[in-house]
GROMACS .gro file of C-alpha atoms in nm:
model
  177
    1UNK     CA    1   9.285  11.592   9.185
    2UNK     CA    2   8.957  11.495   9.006
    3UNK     CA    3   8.968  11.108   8.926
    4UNK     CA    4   8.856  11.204   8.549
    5UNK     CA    5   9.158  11.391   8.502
    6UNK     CA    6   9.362  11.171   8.661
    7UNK     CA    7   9.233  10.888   8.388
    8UNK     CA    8   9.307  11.162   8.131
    9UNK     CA    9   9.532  10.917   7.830
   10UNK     CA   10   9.390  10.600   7.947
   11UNK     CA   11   9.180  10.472   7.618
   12UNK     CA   12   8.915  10.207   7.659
   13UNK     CA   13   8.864  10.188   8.001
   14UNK     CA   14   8.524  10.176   8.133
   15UNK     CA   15   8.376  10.351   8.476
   16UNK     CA   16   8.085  10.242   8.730
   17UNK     CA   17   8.039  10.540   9.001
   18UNK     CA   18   8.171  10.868   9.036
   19UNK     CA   19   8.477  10.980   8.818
   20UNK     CA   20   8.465  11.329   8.947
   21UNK     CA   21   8.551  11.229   9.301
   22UNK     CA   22   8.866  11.392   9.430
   23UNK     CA   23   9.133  11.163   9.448
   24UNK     CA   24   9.392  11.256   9.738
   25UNK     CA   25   9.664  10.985   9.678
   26UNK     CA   26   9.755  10.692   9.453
   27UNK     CA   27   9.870  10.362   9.572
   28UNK     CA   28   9.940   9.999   9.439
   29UNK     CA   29  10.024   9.823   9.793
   30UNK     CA   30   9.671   9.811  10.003
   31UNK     CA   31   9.871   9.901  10.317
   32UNK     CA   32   9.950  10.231  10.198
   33UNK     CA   33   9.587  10.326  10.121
   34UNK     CA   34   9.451  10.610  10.344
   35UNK     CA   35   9.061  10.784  10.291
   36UNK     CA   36   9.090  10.945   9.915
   37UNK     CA   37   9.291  10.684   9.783
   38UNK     CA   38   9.270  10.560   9.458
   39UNK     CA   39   9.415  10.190   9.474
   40UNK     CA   40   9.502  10.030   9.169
   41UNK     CA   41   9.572   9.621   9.139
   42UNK     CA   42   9.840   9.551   8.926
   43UNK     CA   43   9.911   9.134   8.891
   44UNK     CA   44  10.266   9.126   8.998
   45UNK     CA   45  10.503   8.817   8.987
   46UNK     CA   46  10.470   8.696   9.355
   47UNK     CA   47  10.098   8.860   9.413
   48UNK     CA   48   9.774   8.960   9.252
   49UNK     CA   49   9.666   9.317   9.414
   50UNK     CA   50   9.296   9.197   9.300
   51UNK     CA   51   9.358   8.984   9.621
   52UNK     CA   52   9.369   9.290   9.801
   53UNK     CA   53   9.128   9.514   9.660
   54UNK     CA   54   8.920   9.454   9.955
   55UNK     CA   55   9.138   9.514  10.220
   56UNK     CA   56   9.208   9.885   9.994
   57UNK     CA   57   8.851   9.951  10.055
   58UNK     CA   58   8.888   9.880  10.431
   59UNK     CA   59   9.175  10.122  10.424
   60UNK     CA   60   8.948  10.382  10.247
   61UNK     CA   61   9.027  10.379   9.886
   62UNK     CA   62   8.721  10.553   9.713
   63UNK     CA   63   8.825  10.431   9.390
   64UNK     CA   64   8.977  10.129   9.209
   65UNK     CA   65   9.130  10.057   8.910
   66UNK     CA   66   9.109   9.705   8.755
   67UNK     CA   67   9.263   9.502   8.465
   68UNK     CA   68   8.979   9.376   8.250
   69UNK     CA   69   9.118   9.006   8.309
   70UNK     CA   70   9.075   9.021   8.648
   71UNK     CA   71   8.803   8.807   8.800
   72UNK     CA   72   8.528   9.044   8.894
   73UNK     CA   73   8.323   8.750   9.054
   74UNK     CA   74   8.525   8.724   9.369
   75UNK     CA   75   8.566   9.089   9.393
   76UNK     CA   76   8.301   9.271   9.599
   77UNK     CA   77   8.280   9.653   9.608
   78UNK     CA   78   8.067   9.867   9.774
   79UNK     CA   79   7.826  10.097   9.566
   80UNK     CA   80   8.014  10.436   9.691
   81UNK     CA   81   8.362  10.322   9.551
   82UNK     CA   82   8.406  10.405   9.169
   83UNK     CA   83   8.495  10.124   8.960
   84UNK     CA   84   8.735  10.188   8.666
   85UNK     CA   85   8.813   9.885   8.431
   86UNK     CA   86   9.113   9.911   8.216
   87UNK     CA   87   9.291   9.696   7.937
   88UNK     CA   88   9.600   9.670   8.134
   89UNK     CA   89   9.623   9.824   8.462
   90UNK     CA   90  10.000   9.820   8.494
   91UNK     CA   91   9.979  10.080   8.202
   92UNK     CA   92   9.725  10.223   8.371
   93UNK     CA   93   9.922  10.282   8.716
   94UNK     CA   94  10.179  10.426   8.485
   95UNK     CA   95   9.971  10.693   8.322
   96UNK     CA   96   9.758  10.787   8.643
   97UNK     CA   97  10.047  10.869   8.862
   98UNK     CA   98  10.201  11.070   8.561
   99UNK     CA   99   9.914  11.289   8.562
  100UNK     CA  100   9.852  11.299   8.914
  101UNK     CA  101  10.192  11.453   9.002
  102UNK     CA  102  10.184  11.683   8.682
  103UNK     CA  103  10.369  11.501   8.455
  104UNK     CA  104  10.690  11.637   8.640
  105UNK     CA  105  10.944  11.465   8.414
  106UNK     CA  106  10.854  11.723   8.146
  107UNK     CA  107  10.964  12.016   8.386
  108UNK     CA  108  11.351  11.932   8.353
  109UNK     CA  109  11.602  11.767   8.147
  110UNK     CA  110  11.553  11.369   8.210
  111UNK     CA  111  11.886  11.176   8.151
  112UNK     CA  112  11.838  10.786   8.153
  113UNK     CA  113  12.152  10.531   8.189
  114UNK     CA  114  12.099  10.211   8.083
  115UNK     CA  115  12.329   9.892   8.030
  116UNK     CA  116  12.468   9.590   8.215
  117UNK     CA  117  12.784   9.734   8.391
  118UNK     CA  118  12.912  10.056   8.536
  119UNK     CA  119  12.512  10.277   8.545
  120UNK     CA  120  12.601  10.358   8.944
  121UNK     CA  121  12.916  10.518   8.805
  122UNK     CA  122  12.818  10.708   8.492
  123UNK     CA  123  12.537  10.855   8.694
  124UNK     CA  124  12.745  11.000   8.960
  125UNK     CA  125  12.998  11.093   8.690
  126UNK     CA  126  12.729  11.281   8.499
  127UNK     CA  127  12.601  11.414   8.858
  128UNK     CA  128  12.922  11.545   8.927
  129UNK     CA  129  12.959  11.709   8.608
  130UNK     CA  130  12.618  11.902   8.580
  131UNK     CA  131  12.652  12.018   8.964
  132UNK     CA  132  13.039  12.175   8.836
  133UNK     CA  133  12.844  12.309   8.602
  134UNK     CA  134  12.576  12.489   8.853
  135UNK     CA  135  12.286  12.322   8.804
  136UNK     CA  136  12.091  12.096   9.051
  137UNK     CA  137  12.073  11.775   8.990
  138UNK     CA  138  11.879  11.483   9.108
  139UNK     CA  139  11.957  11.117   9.111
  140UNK     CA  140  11.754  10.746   9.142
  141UNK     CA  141  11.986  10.553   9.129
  142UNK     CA  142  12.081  10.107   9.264
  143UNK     CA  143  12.196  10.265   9.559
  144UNK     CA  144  12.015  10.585   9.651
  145UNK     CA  145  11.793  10.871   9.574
  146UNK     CA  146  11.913  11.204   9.555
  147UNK     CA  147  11.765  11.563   9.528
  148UNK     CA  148  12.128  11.800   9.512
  149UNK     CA  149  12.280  11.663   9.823
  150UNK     CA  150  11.949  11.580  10.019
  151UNK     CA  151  11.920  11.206  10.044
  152UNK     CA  152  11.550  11.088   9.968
  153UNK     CA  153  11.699  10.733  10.134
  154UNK     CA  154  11.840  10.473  10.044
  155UNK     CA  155  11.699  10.227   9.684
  156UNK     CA  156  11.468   9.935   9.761
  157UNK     CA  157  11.518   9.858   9.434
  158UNK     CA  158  11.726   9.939   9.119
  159UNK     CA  159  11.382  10.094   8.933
  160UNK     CA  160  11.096  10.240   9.133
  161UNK     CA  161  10.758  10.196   9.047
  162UNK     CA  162  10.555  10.450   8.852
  163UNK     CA  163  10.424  10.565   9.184
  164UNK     CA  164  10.753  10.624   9.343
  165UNK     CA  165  10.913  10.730   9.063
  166UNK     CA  166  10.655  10.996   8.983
  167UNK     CA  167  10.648  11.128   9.316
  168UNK     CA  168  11.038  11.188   9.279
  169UNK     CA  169  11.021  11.328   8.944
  170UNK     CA  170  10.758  11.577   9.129
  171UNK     CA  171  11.002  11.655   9.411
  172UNK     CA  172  11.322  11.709   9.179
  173UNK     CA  173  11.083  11.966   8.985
  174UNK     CA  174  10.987  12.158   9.273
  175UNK     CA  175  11.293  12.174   9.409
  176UNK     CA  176  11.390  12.341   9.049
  177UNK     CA  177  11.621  12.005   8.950
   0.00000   0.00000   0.00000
């Protein structure tokens, strides 16, 4: 997908290269970069992926997208990788991976659980009461992922990133969730 469209809802942010590269994949861990990537540093608790910003270039990313606090000094990018700057680039992760898998969550009925005690069981008790009903359902949930009864593995966490999650929400609406 083109990397302008892929900005498409992002306000403010400011480019240096090529927005209408293709972009084949979007990633916020460096290791997962591959050729076509479009990397984005987010400043987590435990690390800064500015630090790594290089090592998403060795990988291949073609494109980067950085929070305007970062410290541009100490990063060094080649002239063929596109530059984006944005206001907050956890946002920005957010919105980019929504349009990149077609903002997916609009293609079914999205049912979020929230609260301090008993989630895991209200969403296996709504799961359970949908798929009496006939209709396909797919779960995230604290202890797995679920398309019907097609396990997409077990949780690494009890909310997935905007990546992962929008690469779910993709793969419940193809498989007509």
């Amino acid at each position: 997908m083109e990397l302008k469209k892929i900005l498409n809802g992002i306000e403010n942010y400011k480019a240096k290269g090529n927005v209408e590269i293709d972009v084949l994949s979007i990633e916020d861990n460096s290791k997962n970069v591959k050729p076509g990537s479009l990397f984005v540093a987010v400043k987590g608790f435990d690390f800064d992926g500015h630090d790594f910003v290089q090592d998403a270039i060795s990988n291949g990313a073609t494109a980067v997208i950085l929070d305007m606090n970062a410290d541009l000094k100490k990063i060094k990018i080649p002239e063929d990788v596109t530059v984006v700057i944005v206001e907050n680039s956890r946002i920005a992760l957010a919105i980019v991976a929504c349009n990149f898998y077609g903002n997916s969550s609009k293609k079914f009925t999205l049912i979020g659980v929230t609260g301090t005690k008993g989630k895991t069981t209200t969403c296996y008790m709504i799961k359970s009461i949908l798929e009496k009903a006939g209709k396909k359902v797919g779960l995230i949930g604290t202890i797995e992922n679920l398309i019907g009864d097609k396990s997409l593995g077990e949780s690494s966490r009890t909310t997935p990133g905007s990546v992962e999650l929008q690469k779910m929400f993709y793969q419940m609406a193809k498989e007509k969730c």
